[in-house]
Short mmCIF file of C-alpha atoms and ligand atoms in Angstrom, two decimals:
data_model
loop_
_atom_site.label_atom_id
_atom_site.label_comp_id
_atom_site.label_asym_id
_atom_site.label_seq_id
_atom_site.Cartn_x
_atom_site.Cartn_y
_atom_site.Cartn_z
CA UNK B 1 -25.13 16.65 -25.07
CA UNK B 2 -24.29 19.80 -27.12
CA UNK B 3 -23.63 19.65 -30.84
CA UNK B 4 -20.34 20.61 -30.30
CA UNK B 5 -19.31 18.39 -27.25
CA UNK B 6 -16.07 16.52 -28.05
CA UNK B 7 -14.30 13.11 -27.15
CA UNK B 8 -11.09 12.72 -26.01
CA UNK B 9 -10.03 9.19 -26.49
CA UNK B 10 -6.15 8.72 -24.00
CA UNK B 11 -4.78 5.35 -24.67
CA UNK B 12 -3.09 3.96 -21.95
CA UNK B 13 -2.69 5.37 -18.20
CA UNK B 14 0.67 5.62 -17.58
CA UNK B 15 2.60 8.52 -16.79
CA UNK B 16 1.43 10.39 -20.24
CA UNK B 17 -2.24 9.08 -19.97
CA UNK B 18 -2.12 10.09 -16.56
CA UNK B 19 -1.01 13.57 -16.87
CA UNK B 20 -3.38 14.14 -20.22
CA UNK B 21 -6.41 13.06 -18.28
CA UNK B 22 -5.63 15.14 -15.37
CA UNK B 23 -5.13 18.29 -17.22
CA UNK B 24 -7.87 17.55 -19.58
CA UNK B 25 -9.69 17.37 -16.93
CA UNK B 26 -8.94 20.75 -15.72
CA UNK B 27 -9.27 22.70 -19.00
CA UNK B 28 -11.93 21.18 -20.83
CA UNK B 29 -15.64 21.73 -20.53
CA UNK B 30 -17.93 19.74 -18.67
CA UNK B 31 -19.94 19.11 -21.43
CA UNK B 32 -16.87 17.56 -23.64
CA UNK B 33 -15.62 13.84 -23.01
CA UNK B 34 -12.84 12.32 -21.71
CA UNK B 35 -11.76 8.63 -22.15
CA UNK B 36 -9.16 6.92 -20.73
CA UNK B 37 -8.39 3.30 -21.97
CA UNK B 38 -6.47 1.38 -19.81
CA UNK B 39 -5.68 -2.73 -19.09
CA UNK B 40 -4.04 -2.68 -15.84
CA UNK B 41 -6.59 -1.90 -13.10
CA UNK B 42 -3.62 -1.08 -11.30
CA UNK B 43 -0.89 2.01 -11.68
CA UNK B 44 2.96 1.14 -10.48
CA UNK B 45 5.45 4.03 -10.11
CA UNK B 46 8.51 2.69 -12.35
CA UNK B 47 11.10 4.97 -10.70
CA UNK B 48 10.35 3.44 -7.19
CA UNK B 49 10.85 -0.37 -8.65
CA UNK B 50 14.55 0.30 -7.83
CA UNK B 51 13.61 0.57 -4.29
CA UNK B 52 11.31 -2.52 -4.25
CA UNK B 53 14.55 -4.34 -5.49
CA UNK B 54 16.40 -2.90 -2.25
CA UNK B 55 13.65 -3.84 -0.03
CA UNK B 56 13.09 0.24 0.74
CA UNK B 57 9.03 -0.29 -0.43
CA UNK B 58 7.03 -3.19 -0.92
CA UNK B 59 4.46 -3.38 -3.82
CA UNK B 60 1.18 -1.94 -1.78
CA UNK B 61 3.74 1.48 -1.29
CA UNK B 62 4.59 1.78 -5.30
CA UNK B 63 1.69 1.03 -6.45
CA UNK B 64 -2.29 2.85 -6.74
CA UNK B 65 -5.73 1.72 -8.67
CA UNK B 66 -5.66 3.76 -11.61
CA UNK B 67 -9.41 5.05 -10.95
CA UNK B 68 -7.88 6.73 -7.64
CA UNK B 69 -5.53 8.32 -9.97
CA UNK B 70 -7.82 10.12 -12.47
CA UNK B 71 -10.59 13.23 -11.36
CA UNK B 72 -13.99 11.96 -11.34
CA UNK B 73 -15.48 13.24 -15.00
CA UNK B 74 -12.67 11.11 -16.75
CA UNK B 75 -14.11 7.77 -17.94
CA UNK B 76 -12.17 5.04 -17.11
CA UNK B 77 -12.37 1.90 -19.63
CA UNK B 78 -10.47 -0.96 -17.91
CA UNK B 79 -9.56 -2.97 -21.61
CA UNK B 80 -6.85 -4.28 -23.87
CA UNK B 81 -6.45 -1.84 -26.61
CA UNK B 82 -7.30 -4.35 -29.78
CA UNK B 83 -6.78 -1.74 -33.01
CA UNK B 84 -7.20 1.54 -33.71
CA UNK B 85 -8.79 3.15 -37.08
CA UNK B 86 -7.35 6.54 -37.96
CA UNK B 87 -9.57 7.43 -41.33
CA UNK B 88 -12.63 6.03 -39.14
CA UNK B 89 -11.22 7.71 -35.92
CA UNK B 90 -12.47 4.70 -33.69
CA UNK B 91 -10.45 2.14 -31.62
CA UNK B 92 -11.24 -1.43 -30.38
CA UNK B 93 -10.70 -2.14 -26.74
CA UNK B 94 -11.23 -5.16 -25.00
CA UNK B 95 -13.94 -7.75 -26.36
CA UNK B 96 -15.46 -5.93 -29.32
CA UNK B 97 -16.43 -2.52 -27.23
CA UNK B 98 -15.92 0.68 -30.21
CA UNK B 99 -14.93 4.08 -29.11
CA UNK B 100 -15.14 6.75 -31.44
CA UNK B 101 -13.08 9.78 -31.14
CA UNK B 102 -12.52 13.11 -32.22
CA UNK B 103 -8.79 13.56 -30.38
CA UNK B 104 -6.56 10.85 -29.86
CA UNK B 105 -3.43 10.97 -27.36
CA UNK B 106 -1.48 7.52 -27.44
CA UNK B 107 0.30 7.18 -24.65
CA UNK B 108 0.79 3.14 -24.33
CA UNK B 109 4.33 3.09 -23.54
CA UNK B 110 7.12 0.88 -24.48
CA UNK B 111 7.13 -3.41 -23.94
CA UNK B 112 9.76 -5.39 -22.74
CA UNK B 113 10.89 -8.11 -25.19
CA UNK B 114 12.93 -10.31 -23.27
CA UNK B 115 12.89 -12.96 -25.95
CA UNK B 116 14.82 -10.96 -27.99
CA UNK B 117 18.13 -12.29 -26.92
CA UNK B 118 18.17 -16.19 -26.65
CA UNK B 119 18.56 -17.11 -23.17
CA UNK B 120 18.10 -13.92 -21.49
CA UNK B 121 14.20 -14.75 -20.44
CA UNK B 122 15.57 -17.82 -18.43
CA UNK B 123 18.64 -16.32 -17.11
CA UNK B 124 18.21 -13.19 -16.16
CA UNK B 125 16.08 -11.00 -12.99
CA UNK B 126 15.32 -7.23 -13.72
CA UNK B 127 14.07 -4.59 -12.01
CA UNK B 128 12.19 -3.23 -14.77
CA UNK B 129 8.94 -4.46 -14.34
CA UNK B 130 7.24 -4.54 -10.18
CA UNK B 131 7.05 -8.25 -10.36
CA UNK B 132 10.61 -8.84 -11.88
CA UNK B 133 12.12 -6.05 -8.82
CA UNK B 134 10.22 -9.03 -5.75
CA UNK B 135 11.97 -11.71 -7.59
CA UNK B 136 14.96 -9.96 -7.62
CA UNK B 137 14.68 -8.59 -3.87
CA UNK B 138 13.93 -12.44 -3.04
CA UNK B 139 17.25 -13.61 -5.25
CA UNK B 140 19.20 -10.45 -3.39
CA UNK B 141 18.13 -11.91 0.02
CA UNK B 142 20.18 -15.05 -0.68
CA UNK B 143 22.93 -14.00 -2.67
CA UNK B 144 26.11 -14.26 -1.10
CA UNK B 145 28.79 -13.73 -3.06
CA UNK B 146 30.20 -13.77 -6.81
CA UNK B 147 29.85 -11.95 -9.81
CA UNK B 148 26.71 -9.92 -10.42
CA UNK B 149 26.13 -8.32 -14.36
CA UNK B 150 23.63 -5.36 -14.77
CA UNK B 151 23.41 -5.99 -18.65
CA UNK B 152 21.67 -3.05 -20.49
CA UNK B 153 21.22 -5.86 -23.33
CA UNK B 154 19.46 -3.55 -26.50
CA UNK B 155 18.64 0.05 -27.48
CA UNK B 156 16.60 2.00 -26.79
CA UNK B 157 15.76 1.67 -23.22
CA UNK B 158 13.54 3.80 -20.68
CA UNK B 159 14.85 6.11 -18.49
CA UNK B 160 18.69 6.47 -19.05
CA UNK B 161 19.77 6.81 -15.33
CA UNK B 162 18.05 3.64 -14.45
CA UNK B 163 20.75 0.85 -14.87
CA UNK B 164 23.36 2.97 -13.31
CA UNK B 165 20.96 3.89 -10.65
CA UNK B 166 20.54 0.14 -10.18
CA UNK B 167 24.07 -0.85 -10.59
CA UNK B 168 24.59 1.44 -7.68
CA UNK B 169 21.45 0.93 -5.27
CA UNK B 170 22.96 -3.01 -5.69
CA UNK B 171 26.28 -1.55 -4.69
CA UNK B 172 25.20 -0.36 -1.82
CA UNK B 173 23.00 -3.23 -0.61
CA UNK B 174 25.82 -5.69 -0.80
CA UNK B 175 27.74 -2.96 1.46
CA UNK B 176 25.07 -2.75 4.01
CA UNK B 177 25.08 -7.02 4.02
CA UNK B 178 28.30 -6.68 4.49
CA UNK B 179 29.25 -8.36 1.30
CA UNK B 180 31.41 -5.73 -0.35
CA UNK B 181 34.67 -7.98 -0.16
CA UNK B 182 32.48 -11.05 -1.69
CA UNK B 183 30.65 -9.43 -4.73
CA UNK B 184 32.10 -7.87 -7.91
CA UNK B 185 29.60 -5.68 -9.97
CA UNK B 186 29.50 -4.96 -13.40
CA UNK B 187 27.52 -3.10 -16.00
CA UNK B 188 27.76 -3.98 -19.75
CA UNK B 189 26.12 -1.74 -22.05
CA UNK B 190 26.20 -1.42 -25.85
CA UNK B 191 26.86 2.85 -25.73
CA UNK B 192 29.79 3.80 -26.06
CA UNK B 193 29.89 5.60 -22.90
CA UNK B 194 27.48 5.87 -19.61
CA UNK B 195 24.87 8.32 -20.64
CA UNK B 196 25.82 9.05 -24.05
CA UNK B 197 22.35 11.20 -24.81
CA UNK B 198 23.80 13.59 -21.99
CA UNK B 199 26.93 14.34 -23.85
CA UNK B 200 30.86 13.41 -22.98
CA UNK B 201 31.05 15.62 -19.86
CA UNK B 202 28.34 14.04 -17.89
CA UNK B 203 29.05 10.79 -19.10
CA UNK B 204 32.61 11.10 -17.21
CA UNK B 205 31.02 11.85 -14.33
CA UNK B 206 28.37 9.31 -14.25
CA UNK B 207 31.65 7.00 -14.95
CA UNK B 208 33.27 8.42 -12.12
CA UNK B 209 30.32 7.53 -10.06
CA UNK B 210 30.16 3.99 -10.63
CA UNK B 211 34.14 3.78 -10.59
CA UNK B 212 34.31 5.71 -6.80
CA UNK B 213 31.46 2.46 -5.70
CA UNK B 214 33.53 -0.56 -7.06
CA UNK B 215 31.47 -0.89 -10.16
CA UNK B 216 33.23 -2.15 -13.38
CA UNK B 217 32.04 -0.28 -16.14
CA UNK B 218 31.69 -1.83 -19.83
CA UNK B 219 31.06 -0.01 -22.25
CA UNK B 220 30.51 -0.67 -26.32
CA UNK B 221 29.19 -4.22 -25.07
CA UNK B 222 26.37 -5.62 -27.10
CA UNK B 223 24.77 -8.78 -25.65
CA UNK B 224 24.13 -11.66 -28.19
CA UNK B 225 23.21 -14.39 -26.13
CA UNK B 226 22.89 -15.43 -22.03
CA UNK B 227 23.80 -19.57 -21.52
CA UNK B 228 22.32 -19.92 -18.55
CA UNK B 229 23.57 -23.46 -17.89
CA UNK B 230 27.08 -22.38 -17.91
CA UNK B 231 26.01 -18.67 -16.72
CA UNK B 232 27.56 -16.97 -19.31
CA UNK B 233 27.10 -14.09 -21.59
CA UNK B 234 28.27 -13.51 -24.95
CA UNK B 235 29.14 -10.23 -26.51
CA UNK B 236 29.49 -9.02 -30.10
CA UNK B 237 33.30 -9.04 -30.99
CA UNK B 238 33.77 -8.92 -27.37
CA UNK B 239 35.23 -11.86 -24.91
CA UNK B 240 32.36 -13.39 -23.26
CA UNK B 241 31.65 -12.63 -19.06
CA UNK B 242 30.46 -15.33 -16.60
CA UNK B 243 28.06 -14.32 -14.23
CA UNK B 244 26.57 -15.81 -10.88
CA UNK B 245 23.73 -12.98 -10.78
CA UNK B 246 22.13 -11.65 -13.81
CA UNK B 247 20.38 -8.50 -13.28
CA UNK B 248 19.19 -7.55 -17.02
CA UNK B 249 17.36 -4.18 -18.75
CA UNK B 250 15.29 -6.15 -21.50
CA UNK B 251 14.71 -5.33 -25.20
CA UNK B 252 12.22 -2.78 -25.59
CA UNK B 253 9.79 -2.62 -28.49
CA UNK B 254 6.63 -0.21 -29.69
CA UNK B 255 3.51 -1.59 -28.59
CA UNK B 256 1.93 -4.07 -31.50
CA UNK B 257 -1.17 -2.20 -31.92
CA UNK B 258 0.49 0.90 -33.44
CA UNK B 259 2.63 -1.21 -35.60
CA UNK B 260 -0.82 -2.85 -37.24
CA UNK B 261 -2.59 0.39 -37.20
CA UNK B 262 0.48 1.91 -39.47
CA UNK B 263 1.35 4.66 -36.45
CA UNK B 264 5.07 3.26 -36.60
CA UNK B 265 8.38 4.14 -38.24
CA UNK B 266 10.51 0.83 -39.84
CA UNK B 267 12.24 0.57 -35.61
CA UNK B 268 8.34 0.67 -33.98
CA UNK B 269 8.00 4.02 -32.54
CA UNK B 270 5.66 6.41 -33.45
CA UNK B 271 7.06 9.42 -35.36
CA UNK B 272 5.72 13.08 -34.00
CA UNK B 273 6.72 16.58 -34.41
CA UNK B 274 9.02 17.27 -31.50
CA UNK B 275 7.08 20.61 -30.91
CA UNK B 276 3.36 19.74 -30.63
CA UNK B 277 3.48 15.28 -30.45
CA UNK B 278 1.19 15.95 -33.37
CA UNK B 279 1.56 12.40 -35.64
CA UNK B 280 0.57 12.71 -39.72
CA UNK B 281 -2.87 12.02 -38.76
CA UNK B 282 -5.27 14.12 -38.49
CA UNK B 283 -6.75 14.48 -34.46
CA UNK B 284 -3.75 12.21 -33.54
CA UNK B 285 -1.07 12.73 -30.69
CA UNK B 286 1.48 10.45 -29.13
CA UNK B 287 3.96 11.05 -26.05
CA UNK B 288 6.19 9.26 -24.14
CA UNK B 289 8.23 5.55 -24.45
CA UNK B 290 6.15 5.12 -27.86
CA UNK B 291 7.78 8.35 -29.93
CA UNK B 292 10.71 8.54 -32.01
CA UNK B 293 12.48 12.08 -31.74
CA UNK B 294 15.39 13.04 -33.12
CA UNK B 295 17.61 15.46 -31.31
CA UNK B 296 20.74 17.22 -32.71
CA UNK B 297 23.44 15.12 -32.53
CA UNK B 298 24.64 11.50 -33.01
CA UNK B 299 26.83 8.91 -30.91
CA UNK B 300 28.12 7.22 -33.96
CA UNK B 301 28.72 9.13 -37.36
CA UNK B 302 25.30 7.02 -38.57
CA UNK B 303 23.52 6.84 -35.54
CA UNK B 304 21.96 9.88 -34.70
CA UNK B 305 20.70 10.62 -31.03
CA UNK B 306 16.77 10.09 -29.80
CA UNK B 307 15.22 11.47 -26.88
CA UNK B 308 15.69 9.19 -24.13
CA UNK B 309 12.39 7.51 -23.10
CA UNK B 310 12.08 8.76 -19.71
CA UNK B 311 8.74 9.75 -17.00
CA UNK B 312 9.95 13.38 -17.15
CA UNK B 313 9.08 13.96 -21.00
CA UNK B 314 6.18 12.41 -21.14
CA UNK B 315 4.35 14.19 -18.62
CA UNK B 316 5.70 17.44 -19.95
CA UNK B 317 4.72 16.38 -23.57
CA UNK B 318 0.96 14.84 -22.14
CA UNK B 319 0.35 18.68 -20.52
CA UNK B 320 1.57 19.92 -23.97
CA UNK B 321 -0.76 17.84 -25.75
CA UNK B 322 -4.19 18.10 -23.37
CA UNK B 323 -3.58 22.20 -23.41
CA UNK B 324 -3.39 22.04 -27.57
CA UNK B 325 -6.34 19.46 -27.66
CA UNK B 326 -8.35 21.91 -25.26
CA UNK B 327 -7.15 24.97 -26.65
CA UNK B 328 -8.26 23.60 -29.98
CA UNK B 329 -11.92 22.51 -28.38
CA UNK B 330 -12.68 25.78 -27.12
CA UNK B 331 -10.92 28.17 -29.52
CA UNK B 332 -8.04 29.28 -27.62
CA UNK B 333 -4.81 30.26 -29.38
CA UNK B 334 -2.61 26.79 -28.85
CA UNK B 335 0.40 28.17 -26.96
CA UNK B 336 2.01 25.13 -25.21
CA UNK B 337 5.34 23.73 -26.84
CA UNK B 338 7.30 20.66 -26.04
CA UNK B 339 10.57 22.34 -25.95
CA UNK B 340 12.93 19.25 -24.53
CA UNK B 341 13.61 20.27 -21.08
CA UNK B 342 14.53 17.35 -18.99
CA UNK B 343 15.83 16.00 -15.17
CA UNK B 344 16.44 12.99 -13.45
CA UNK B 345 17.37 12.57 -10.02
CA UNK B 346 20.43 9.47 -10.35
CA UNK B 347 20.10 7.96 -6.93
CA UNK B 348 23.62 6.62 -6.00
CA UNK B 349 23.22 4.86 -2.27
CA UNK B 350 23.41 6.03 1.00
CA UNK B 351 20.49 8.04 0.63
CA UNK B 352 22.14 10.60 -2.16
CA UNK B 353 21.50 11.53 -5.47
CA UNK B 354 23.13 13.37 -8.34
CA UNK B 355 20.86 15.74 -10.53
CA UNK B 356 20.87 15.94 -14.35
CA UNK B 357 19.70 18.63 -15.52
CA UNK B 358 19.35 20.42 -19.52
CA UNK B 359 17.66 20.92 -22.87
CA UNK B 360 18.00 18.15 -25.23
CA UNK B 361 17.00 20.07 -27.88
CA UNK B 362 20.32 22.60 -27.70
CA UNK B 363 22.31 22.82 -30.49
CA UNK B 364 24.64 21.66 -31.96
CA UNK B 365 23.67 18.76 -29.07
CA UNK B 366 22.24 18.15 -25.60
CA UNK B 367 23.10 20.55 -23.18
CA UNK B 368 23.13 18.18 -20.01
CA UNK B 369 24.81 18.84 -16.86
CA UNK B 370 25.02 16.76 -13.48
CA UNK B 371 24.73 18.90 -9.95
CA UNK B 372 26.94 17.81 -7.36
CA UNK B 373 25.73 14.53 -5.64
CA UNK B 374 23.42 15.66 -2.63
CA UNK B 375 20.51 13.94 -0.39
CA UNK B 376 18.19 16.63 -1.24
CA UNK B 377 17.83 15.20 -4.50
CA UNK B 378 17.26 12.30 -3.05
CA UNK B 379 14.65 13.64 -0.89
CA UNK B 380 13.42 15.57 -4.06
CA UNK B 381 12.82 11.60 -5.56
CA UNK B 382 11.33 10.79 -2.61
CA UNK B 383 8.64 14.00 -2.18
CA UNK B 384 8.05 12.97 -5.88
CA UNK B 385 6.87 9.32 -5.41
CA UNK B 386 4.88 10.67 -2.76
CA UNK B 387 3.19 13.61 -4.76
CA UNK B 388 2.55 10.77 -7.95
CA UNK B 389 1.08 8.76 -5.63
CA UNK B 390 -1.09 10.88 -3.47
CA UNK B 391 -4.95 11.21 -4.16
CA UNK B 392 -6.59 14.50 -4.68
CA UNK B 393 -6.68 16.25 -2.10
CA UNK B 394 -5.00 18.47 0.55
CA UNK B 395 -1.89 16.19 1.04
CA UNK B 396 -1.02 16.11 -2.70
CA UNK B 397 -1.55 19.97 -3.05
CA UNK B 398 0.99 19.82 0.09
CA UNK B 399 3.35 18.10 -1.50
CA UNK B 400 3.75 19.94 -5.03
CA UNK B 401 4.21 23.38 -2.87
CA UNK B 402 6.93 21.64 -1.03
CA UNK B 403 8.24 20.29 -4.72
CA UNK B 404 7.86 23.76 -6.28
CA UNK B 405 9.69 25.64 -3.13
CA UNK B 406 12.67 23.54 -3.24
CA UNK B 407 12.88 23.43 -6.83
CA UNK B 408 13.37 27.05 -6.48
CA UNK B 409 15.71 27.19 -3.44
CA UNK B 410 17.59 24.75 -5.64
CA UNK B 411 17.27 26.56 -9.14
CA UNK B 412 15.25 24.31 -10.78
CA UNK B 413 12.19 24.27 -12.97
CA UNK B 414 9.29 22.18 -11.14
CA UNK B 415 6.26 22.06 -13.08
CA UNK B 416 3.67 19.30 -12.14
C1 LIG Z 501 13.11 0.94 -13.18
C2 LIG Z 501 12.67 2.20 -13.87
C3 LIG Z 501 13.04 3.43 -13.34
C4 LIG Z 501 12.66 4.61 -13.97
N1 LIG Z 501 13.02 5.80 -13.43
C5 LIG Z 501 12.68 6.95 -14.04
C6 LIG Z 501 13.06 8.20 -13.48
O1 LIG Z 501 13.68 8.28 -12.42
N2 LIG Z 501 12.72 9.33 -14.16
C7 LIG Z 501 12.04 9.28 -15.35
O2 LIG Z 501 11.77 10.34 -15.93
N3 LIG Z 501 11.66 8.10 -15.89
C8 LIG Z 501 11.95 6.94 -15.27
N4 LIG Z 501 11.57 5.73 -15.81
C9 LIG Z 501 10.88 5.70 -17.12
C10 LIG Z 501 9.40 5.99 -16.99
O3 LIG Z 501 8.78 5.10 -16.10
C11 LIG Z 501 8.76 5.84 -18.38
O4 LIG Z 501 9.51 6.59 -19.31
C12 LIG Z 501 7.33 6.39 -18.34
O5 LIG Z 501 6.53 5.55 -17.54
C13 LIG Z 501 6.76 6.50 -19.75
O6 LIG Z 501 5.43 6.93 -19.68
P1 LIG Z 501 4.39 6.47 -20.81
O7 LIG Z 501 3.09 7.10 -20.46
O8 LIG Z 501 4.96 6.71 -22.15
O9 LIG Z 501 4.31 4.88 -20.66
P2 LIG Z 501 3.89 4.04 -19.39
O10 LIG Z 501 4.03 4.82 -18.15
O11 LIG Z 501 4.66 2.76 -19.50
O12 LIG Z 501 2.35 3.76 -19.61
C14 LIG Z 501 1.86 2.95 -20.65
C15 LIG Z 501 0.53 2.38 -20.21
O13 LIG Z 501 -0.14 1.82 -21.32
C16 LIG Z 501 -0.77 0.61 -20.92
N5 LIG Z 501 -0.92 -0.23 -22.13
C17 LIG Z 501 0.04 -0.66 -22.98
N6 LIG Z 501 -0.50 -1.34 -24.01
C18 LIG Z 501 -1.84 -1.34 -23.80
C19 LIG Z 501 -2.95 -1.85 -24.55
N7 LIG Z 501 -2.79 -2.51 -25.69
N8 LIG Z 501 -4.20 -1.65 -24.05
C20 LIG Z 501 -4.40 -0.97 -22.88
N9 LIG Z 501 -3.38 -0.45 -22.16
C21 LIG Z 501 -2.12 -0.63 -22.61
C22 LIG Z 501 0.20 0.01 -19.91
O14 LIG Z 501 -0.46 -0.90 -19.06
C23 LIG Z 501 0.69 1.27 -19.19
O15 LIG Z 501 -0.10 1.57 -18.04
C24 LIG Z 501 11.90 4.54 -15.17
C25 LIG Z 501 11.52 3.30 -15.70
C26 LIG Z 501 11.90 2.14 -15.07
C27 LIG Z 501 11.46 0.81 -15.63
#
């Protein structure tokens, strides 16, 4: 090894660690390490869980081993990350194993903390983890009839779209079952409004959505407690709602390990500068579900707005990141910027899909808009699952052209 060879140290191999490896991986070096540290031997594409609720995939179709996932030169440590040392720049992963870096990128994502709210654990399904969308397919296949609550029960919460996407894909299943007449659906949220990150305008018309597909929309609704004996759930200063199916979007908190390694603000998440996911430490980085980012604005006059935690910034911040950390390897000027562009396909049913589009950095706030409801951006979804999931190779190089062309027939920015 050359004096001057480098490790790159990725925690976790999600969507962030997976797109820092890969371009890493590209730019750096042969003679420089890279190091991803993951504890799931297995990858599951999030976005696709709503499917595996509908019975549209099963788990071998959403689902990859992480090692197929990553180019050969990236080191793969399948561990727990135990605790990481900034001033000593070396982390602990799984039983006592010490790997010393010289760059850091934290990308470990957000956890679900169902126990959060008393009852919810017992009485509620979700669709936001692979196991907890079977179970739910498996409740679905029963079900018939009565009053099903999508709860959104605390903030924040990945992925913005996702509950009304839910709400809707559920929607739909009940009308291909032939159960419209039999099942009411509602969705309870604590925003004031559907969306409220994408501004008034889209949040009317993700309201007008739900509305057009029989779905009662609650908003200002924060969930105190589930009883599941008497299947009921209690709001703040709000009447409680009964409920025959539950169908809940759990607390999320920052990962413990960056709380005890003092990477966390006083709410968990790791603070960064919005431009370069640099954190106060020196060789440091986070993206994804585990930063806190202010944008301009605020949805109450002491609240002000985060970036949403969403699949879309985090692999544009992890190709931010790897180009800076290889840029600053080899002596290249550091040109890549995180500058807040966002999407999100909202599938609705029947095969269609709105498209959200904007900057969330615009001032004086996010400038969000919502394309007219379409199945190409359903198909879009689709030919993006596929391309996530694809190994190296000719079929994956396929499928990004085909991404990249209709982007552009479409006027949209595709960058993989
Ligand atoms: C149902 C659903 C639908 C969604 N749909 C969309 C969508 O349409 N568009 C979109 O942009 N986003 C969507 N998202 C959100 C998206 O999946 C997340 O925002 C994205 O995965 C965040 O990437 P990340 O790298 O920050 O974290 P993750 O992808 O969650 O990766 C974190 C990784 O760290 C690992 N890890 C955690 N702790 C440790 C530890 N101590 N040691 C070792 N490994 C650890 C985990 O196993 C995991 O693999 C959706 C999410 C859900 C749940």
């Amino acid at each position: 090894m050359s004096v001057n060879a480098q490790t790159v140290v990725i925690l976790g191999g999600g969507v962030g660690g997976l797109v820092a490896a890969d371009e890493l991986a590209m730019r750096l070096p042969p003679q420089h390490r890279i190091v991803l540290v993951e504890r799931s031997a297995v990858h599951a594409f999030a976005p696709s869980f709503l499917w595996l609720m509908t019975g549209a995939r099963r788990a071998p179709q959403v689902t990859r081993e992480v090692r197929a996932l990553l180019r050969p030169r990236v080191d793969l440590v399948q561990a727990e990350v135990r605790s990481i040392d900034v001033a000593a720049r070396r982390v602990e992963a799984g039983d006592g194993q010490t790997i010393s870096y010289d760059h850091l990128v934290i990308a470990l994502g957000a956890e679900l903390a169902p126990e959060a709210v008393p009852g919810l654990a017992e009485g509620a399904r979700t669709f936001y983890t692979l196991e907890g969308a079977q179970h739910l397919h498996e409740a679905l296949a029963t079900f018939s009839g009565g009053s099903v609550a999508v709860v959104v029960s605390a903030l924040p919460y990945k992925c913005p779209g996702a509950p009304h996407e839910g709400a809707m894909l559920l929607s739909d299943y009940f009308r291909r079952r032939g159960l419209s007449g039999k099942v009411e659906l509602h969705l309870f949220t604590p925003e004031p409004q559907a969306m409220p990150v994408a501004g008034p305008a889209l949040g009317a018309a993700v309201d007008q959505m739900l509305r057009s597909r029989g779905i009662a929309f609650h908003a200002a609704h924060k969930l105190t407690a589930v009883d599941p004996g008497t299947r009921e759930l209690a709001f703040d200063g709000k009447p409680s709602a009964r409920y025959d199916l539950l169908v809940a979007i759990p607390p999320h908190r920052g990962p413990r390990v960056l709380r005890e390694a003092g990477l966390t603000n006083d709410a968990g998440w790791v603070p960064v500068d919005r431009r370069t996911l640099a954190t106060p430490h020196e060789g440091v980085h986070a993206v994804g579900d585990v930063t806190a980012i202010p944008i301009p604005g605020r949805w109450k006059p002491d609240v002000p707005l985060m970036l949403p935690k969403a699949g879309v910034f985090a692999h544009d911040q992890a190709r931010v990141v790897a180009r800076r950390i290889a840029a600053s390897i080899t002596g290249a000027p550091a040109e890549a910027d995180f500058c807040g562009d966002g999407y999100c396909m909202l599938e609705a049913g029947e095969d269609l899909a709105g498209f959200a589009f904007g900057n969330f950095f615009a001032e004086p706030s996010p400038d969000v808009r919502l394309r007219r409801m379409g199945k190409a951006w359903h198909v879009g979804k689709v030919l993006f699952e596929q391309w996530w999931l694809a190994p190296f190779g000719l079929r994956r190089r396929a499928l990004q052209l085909a991404l990249e062309a209709g982007g552009k027939a479409y006027g949209v920015r595709v960058t993989l």
